[in-house]
Coordinates of C-alpha atoms and ligand atoms in Angstrom, one line a residue:
M28 CA 0.0 0.0 0.0
K29 CA 2.7 2.5 0.9
G30 CA 5.1 3.8 -1.7
S31 CA 6.8 7.0 -2.9
G32 CA 4.6 9.7 -4.5
T33 CA 3.5 9.1 -8.0
G34 CA 1.2 10.5 -10.6
T35 CA -2.4 9.4 -11.1
A36 CA -4.1 7.7 -14.0
I37 CA -7.8 7.0 -14.5
T38 CA -7.7 3.4 -15.7
G39 CA -11.3 2.3 -15.4
I40 CA -14.8 3.7 -15.6
G41 CA -18.3 2.3 -15.1
S42 CA -21.8 3.4 -14.4
A43 CA -25.2 2.1 -13.4
V44 CA -28.8 3.5 -13.6
P45 CA -32.1 2.2 -12.3
E46 CA -34.3 0.6 -15.1
Q47 CA -37.4 2.6 -14.3
L48 CA -38.0 5.5 -16.7
L49 CA -40.1 8.6 -16.4
S50 CA -40.5 10.6 -19.7
N51 CA -41.4 14.3 -19.9
D52 CA -44.9 13.2 -21.1
D53 CA -45.3 11.0 -18.0
L54 CA -44.2 14.0 -15.8
S55 CA -46.9 16.2 -17.4
T56 CA -49.5 13.8 -15.9
I57 CA -48.0 14.5 -12.4
V58 CA -47.4 18.3 -12.5
D59 CA -48.5 21.1 -14.8
T60 CA -45.7 20.9 -17.4
S61 CA -45.0 19.7 -20.9
D62 CA -42.4 17.9 -22.9
E63 CA -41.9 21.1 -25.0
W64 CA -41.2 23.3 -21.9
I65 CA -38.8 20.8 -20.3
K66 CA -36.9 20.2 -23.5
T67 CA -36.5 23.8 -24.5
R68 CA -35.6 25.1 -21.0
T69 CA -33.4 22.2 -20.0
G70 CA -32.7 19.7 -22.8
I71 CA -34.0 16.8 -20.7
S72 CA -36.3 14.2 -22.3
Q73 CA -36.4 11.5 -19.6
R74 CA -34.9 10.4 -16.3
H75 CA -34.2 7.0 -14.6
L76 CA -35.7 6.7 -11.2
A77 CA -34.7 4.3 -8.4
P78 CA -37.5 2.0 -7.1
P79 CA -38.1 2.0 -3.3
S80 CA -36.1 -1.3 -2.8
L81 CA -32.9 0.0 -4.5
L82 CA -30.2 1.2 -2.2
L83 CA -27.8 4.0 -3.1
S84 CA -25.0 1.7 -2.0
Q85 CA -26.1 -1.1 -4.4
L86 CA -26.3 1.4 -7.3
G87 CA -22.8 2.7 -6.5
A88 CA -21.4 -0.8 -6.1
N89 CA -22.8 -1.8 -9.5
A90 CA -21.0 1.2 -11.2
A91 CA -17.8 0.4 -9.2
L92 CA -17.7 -3.2 -10.3
R93 CA -17.7 -2.1 -14.0
A94 CA -14.9 0.4 -13.3
L95 CA -12.8 -2.3 -11.5
D96 CA -13.4 -4.7 -14.4
M97 CA -12.2 -2.2 -17.0
A98 CA -9.1 -1.3 -14.9
G99 CA -8.3 -5.0 -14.6
I100 CA -8.1 -5.0 -10.8
T101 CA -10.2 -6.7 -8.1
A102 CA -11.9 -5.2 -5.1
S103 CA -9.2 -6.6 -2.8
D104 CA -6.7 -4.4 -4.7
V105 CA -8.5 -1.2 -3.6
D106 CA -6.9 0.9 -0.9
L107 CA -9.5 3.7 -0.6
I108 CA -13.2 4.1 -1.6
L109 CA -14.4 7.7 -1.9
L110 CA -18.2 8.0 -2.3
A111 CA -19.4 11.4 -3.5
T112 CA -23.1 11.6 -2.6
S113 CA -25.7 13.8 -1.0
T114 CA -28.2 11.0 -0.7
A115 CA -26.6 8.2 1.3
D116 CA -28.8 5.4 2.5
D117 CA -27.6 6.2 6.0
M118 CA -26.9 9.6 7.6
F119 CA -23.5 8.1 8.7
G120 CA -22.6 7.5 5.1
S121 CA -22.8 4.7 2.5
A122 CA -19.2 4.2 1.4
C123 CA -18.7 1.4 4.0
Q124 CA -21.7 -0.4 2.7
I125 CA -20.3 -0.2 -0.8
Q126 CA -17.0 -1.6 0.6
A127 CA -18.9 -4.5 2.1
L128 CA -20.9 -5.1 -1.1
L129 CA -17.7 -5.2 -3.2
G130 CA -15.8 -7.2 -0.7
A131 CA -13.0 -4.6 -0.7
D132 CA -11.5 -6.0 2.5
H133 CA -8.4 -3.8 2.6
A134 CA -10.0 -0.5 1.7
V135 CA -10.9 2.4 3.9
A136 CA -14.1 4.0 2.8
F137 CA -15.8 7.3 3.5
D138 CA -18.4 9.6 2.1
L139 CA -17.6 13.1 0.7
T140 CA -20.4 15.6 0.3
A141 CA -20.0 18.4 -2.3
A142 CA -23.3 18.0 -4.1
C143 CA -23.0 18.2 -7.9
S144 CA -19.3 19.1 -7.6
G145 CA -18.7 15.9 -5.6
F146 CA -17.2 13.8 -8.4
V147 CA -14.6 16.5 -9.3
V148 CA -13.7 17.0 -5.6
G149 CA -13.5 13.2 -5.2
L150 CA -11.1 12.8 -8.2
V151 CA -8.9 15.6 -6.8
T152 CA -8.9 14.1 -3.3
A153 CA -8.0 10.6 -4.7
A154 CA -5.1 12.1 -6.6
Q155 CA -3.7 13.7 -3.4
F156 CA -3.6 10.3 -1.6
I157 CA -1.9 8.8 -4.7
R158 CA 0.6 11.7 -5.1
T159 CA 1.7 11.4 -1.5
G160 CA 2.3 7.7 -2.0
V161 CA -0.2 6.7 0.7
Y162 CA -2.5 4.7 -1.6
R163 CA -2.1 3.2 -5.1
N164 CA -5.6 2.2 -6.1
V165 CA -8.5 4.5 -5.3
L166 CA -12.2 4.0 -6.3
V167 CA -14.1 7.3 -6.7
I168 CA -17.8 6.8 -6.9
G169 CA -20.4 9.6 -7.7
A170 CA -23.9 8.4 -6.9
D171 CA -27.1 10.1 -6.1
I172 CA -30.8 9.2 -5.8
L173 CA -32.3 12.7 -5.7
S174 CA -35.7 11.5 -6.6
R175 CA -36.0 10.7 -2.8
W176 CA -35.5 14.4 -2.0
V177 CA -37.4 16.1 -4.8
D178 CA -40.8 17.7 -4.1
W179 CA -42.9 15.9 -6.8
N180 CA -45.5 18.7 -6.6
D181 CA -42.9 21.4 -7.4
R182 CA -42.7 21.6 -11.2
S183 CA -39.7 24.0 -11.1
T184 CA -37.4 21.4 -9.6
C185 CA -38.9 17.9 -10.1
V186 CA -38.5 18.0 -13.9
L187 CA -34.7 18.4 -13.5
F188 CA -33.4 15.5 -11.6
G189 CA -32.7 11.7 -12.2
D190 CA -30.9 8.9 -10.4
G191 CA -27.7 7.2 -11.2
A192 CA -24.1 6.3 -10.3
G193 CA -20.7 6.5 -12.0
A194 CA -17.3 5.3 -10.8
I195 CA -13.7 5.6 -11.8
V196 CA -10.5 3.7 -10.7
C197 CA -7.5 6.0 -10.0
Q198 CA -4.2 4.3 -10.0
A199 CA -0.6 5.3 -9.2
N200 CA 1.1 5.8 -12.6
G201 CA 4.7 6.6 -11.9
E202 CA 6.0 9.8 -13.4
N203 CA 3.0 10.1 -15.8
D204 CA 0.5 12.2 -13.9
R205 CA -2.7 12.3 -15.9
L206 CA -4.4 14.8 -13.6
L207 CA -2.9 17.8 -15.3
G208 CA -4.5 20.6 -13.3
F209 CA -7.4 21.4 -11.1
E210 CA -9.2 24.3 -9.3
M211 CA -11.9 24.2 -6.7
H212 CA -14.1 26.8 -5.0
S213 CA -16.9 27.2 -2.4
D214 CA -19.2 30.0 -1.5
G215 CA -21.4 29.1 1.5
S216 CA -22.9 32.6 1.5
L217 CA -25.0 31.4 -1.4
A218 CA -26.1 28.2 0.2
Q219 CA -29.8 29.0 0.2
A220 CA -29.8 29.1 -3.7
L221 CA -29.9 25.3 -3.7
S222 CA -30.5 23.3 -0.6
I223 CA -32.0 20.3 1.2
S224 CA -32.2 21.9 4.6
Y225 CA -32.8 20.4 8.0
N226 CA -36.0 21.6 9.7
G227 CA -35.7 20.9 13.5
Q228 CA -38.4 21.7 16.1
S229 CA -37.1 22.7 19.5
Q230 CA -37.6 20.1 22.2
T231 CA -36.8 20.8 25.8
L232 CA -35.1 17.8 27.5
Q233 CA -34.9 19.6 30.9
E234 CA -34.9 23.1 32.1
E235 CA -32.3 25.1 30.1
V236 CA -31.4 22.1 27.9
A237 CA -33.1 22.2 24.5
I238 CA -32.3 20.3 21.4
A239 CA -33.8 20.1 17.8
Q240 CA -35.6 17.1 16.4
G241 CA -36.9 17.0 12.8
N242 CA -36.3 16.0 9.3
Y243 CA -34.7 17.2 6.1
E244 CA -36.9 19.1 3.7
S245 CA -37.1 18.6 0.0
I246 CA -34.9 20.4 -2.6
K247 CA -35.4 24.1 -2.7
M248 CA -33.8 26.0 -5.6
N249 CA -33.6 29.5 -6.9
G250 CA -33.3 28.4 -10.6
K251 CA -32.3 31.8 -12.0
E252 CA -29.6 32.4 -9.4
V253 CA -28.1 28.9 -9.9
Y254 CA -28.2 29.5 -13.6
R255 CA -26.4 32.8 -13.4
F256 CA -23.8 31.4 -11.0
A257 CA -23.1 28.4 -13.3
V258 CA -22.6 30.4 -16.5
A259 CA -20.4 32.9 -14.7
K260 CA -18.2 30.6 -12.6
V261 CA -17.8 27.5 -14.7
P262 CA -15.9 29.0 -17.7
E263 CA -13.7 30.9 -15.1
V264 CA -12.8 27.8 -13.1
I265 CA -12.1 25.8 -16.3
E266 CA -9.7 28.5 -17.5
K267 CA -7.9 28.6 -14.1
A268 CA -7.6 24.8 -14.1
L269 CA -6.2 24.9 -17.7
Y270 CA -3.7 27.6 -16.6
R271 CA -2.5 25.3 -13.8
A272 CA -2.1 22.5 -16.3
D273 CA -0.2 24.9 -18.6
L274 CA -2.7 24.4 -21.3
T275 CA -5.2 26.5 -23.2
V276 CA -8.8 25.8 -24.4
Q277 CA -7.3 24.9 -27.8
D278 CA -5.7 21.9 -26.2
V279 CA -9.0 20.5 -24.9
D280 CA -10.3 17.4 -26.8
W281 CA -13.6 17.1 -24.7
L282 CA -15.5 19.5 -22.5
L283 CA -17.3 17.4 -19.9
L284 CA -19.6 19.5 -17.7
H285 CA -21.9 18.5 -14.9
Q286 CA -25.1 17.5 -16.8
A287 CA -27.5 20.0 -15.2
N288 CA -29.0 21.9 -18.1
Q289 CA -28.2 22.0 -21.9
R290 CA -28.5 25.8 -21.9
I291 CA -25.8 26.0 -19.2
M292 CA -23.6 23.7 -21.2
D293 CA -24.1 25.6 -24.5
T294 CA -23.4 29.0 -22.8
V295 CA -20.2 27.7 -21.1
A296 CA -19.0 26.2 -24.3
E297 CA -19.7 29.4 -26.2
R298 CA -17.9 31.5 -23.5
L299 CA -14.9 29.3 -23.8
A300 CA -15.1 29.2 -27.6
I301 CA -15.2 25.4 -27.6
D302 CA -17.0 23.9 -30.5
N303 CA -20.2 22.0 -29.7
A304 CA -18.8 18.9 -31.3
K305 CA -16.3 18.7 -28.4
V306 CA -19.0 18.9 -25.7
L307 CA -19.9 15.5 -24.2
T308 CA -23.6 15.3 -23.2
N309 CA -26.1 12.6 -22.3
L310 CA -28.4 14.8 -20.1
S311 CA -31.3 14.2 -22.4
K312 CA -31.6 10.6 -21.3
Y313 CA -30.8 10.9 -17.6
G314 CA -31.5 14.5 -16.3
N315 CA -29.3 15.9 -13.6
T316 CA -27.9 12.9 -11.6
S317 CA -25.8 15.2 -9.4
A318 CA -22.5 13.6 -8.3
A319 CA -23.1 10.8 -10.9
S320 CA -23.5 12.9 -14.0
I321 CA -19.8 13.4 -15.0
P322 CA -18.7 9.8 -14.7
L323 CA -22.0 8.6 -16.2
C324 CA -21.4 10.7 -19.3
L325 CA -17.7 9.9 -19.5
D326 CA -18.5 6.1 -19.2
E327 CA -20.7 6.3 -22.3
A328 CA -18.2 8.3 -24.2
V329 CA -15.3 5.9 -23.4
R330 CA -17.3 2.8 -24.1
S331 CA -18.6 4.1 -27.4
G332 CA -15.1 4.9 -28.5
R333 CA -15.6 8.6 -28.7
V334 CA -13.1 9.4 -25.9
R335 CA -9.7 7.7 -26.6
P336 CA -6.7 7.1 -24.4
G337 CA -4.5 10.2 -24.1
Q338 CA -7.2 12.7 -25.0
I339 CA -7.5 15.8 -22.8
I340 CA -10.7 16.2 -20.9
A341 CA -11.8 19.4 -19.2
A342 CA -14.4 18.4 -16.6
S343 CA -16.3 20.8 -14.4
G344 CA -18.8 20.2 -11.6
F345 CA -20.9 22.9 -9.9
G346 CA -23.9 23.0 -7.6
A347 CA -25.1 23.2 -4.0
G348 CA -22.9 24.6 -1.4
L349 CA -22.4 26.5 -3.6
T350 CA -19.4 24.6 -4.9
W351 CA -17.7 24.5 -8.2
G352 CA -14.5 23.0 -9.6
A353 CA -12.7 21.8 -12.6
A354 CA -10.2 19.0 -13.3
I355 CA -8.1 18.7 -16.5
F356 CA -7.0 15.1 -17.1
K357 CA -5.9 12.7 -19.8
W358 CA -8.1 9.6 -20.1
G359 CA -6.2 6.3 -19.5
K360 CA -2.6 5.5 -18.6
Ligands
COA413 N1 -43.2 23.4 -16.7 C1 -43.9 24.5 -17.2 N2 -43.7 25.7 -16.7 C2 -42.8 25.9 -15.7 C3 -42.1 24.8 -15.1 C4 -42.3 23.5 -15.7 N3 -41.7 22.4 -15.3 N4 -41.3 25.3 -14.2 C5 -41.4 26.6 -14.1 N5 -42.4 27.0 -15.0 C6 -42.9 28.3 -15.3 C7 -42.8 29.2 -14.1 O1 -43.8 29.1 -13.2 C8 -42.8 30.6 -14.8 O2 -44.1 30.9 -15.1 P1 -44.6 32.4 -14.9 O3 -43.8 33.2 -15.9 O4 -46.0 32.3 -15.2 O5 -44.3 32.8 -13.5 C9 -42.1 30.3 -16.1 O6 -42.2 28.9 -16.3 C10 -40.7 30.7 -16.2 O7 -40.0 30.3 -15.0 P2 -38.6 30.6 -14.7 O8 -38.2 30.0 -13.3 O9 -38.3 32.0 -14.9 O10 -37.9 29.7 -15.8 P3 -36.4 29.8 -16.2 O11 -36.3 30.2 -17.6 O12 -35.5 30.4 -15.2 O13 -36.0 28.2 -16.3 C11 -34.9 26.6 -14.9 C12 -36.1 27.5 -15.0 C13 -35.0 25.8 -13.6 C14 -34.9 25.6 -16.1 C15 -33.6 27.4 -15.0 O14 -33.7 28.5 -14.1 C16 -32.4 26.7 -14.8 O15 -32.0 25.8 -15.5 N6 -31.7 26.9 -13.6 C17 -30.5 26.2 -13.2 C18 -31.0 25.0 -12.5 C19 -29.9 23.9 -12.3 O16 -29.3 23.5 -13.2 N7 -29.9 23.4 -11.0 C20 -29.0 22.4 -10.7 C21 -27.6 22.9 -10.6 S1 -26.6 21.6 -10.0

């Protein structure tokens, strides 16, 4: 497990989505909306939704198994499992349940919450453990079941989200560090723009000792504010990450944005002057799957042969927190 510091390579990728589908037309029988409104405002056509019996940990483990298989390593080779999620099965986290499901006996596992930026934060975190020589094989999983936290009576949010999981294997790669640059930011003063907040009622245990007891609410979002934030901050953070990688936008083979909204992706690509043909997207089929969206999209692009080893990917996540970040990496060893 221990070794000298090395670079990181992403050697495997996998994804998993629930089978159940809800189309825009289906949604229009639940809330006052239409296929036309959803498609023109967001680019989403349908979303996969987890049935009550499906655990987030199972969905994450399914994606992880595919990533391990592509990397050609087994669960017992894994040193660290990072689960980026906002929707764990258990308040104490789901990474350990994934460890158990995989049989990754030697791995330490923990959850990481950075909402829709979680996958980028997870990738960067994995690389730090590898660069310092602490771990050699790290599984980064982005998985979310936001359908459990959406208010299905609120048409301004319920049309946006879907469920899914994606995973990558990060491995020590000697002198060839494939994570070329990154940049991450947070601004908690804008937290109320997108939140699943805790609503606790005061309960007095004894005189002068009161605590709160309650539940988490459903997703609340100021769509316009989040939109403005994304189109302003995402191009900027990508440019900074490229600068750190000593690259320019002309070097980018693929732009891989968090799949939140097609209009956001189009605007970001335009501001960066990146041709639409270089923008990876599968939002139409899945909606916004939060921490899963970047690896879910990359998995399809790798398996279809679009993304090839050695190509440069500029990935950016953004969302609740508010958080945003970008990672510039080469796919493969
Ligand atoms: N179907 C039909 N009409 C809807 C609707 C729906 N699903 N949701 C909202 N509307 C209505 C509104 O009620 C409003 O009607 P009004 O003008 O009569 O008041 C109208 O459509 C326009 O609403 P508005 O909120 O101004 O729409 P918008 O152009 O800002 O688009 C979003 C809404 C959510 C698509 C857009 O703000 C957005 O994409 N924001 C970013 C969200 C995001 O990506 N979040 C996740 C980040 S990780």
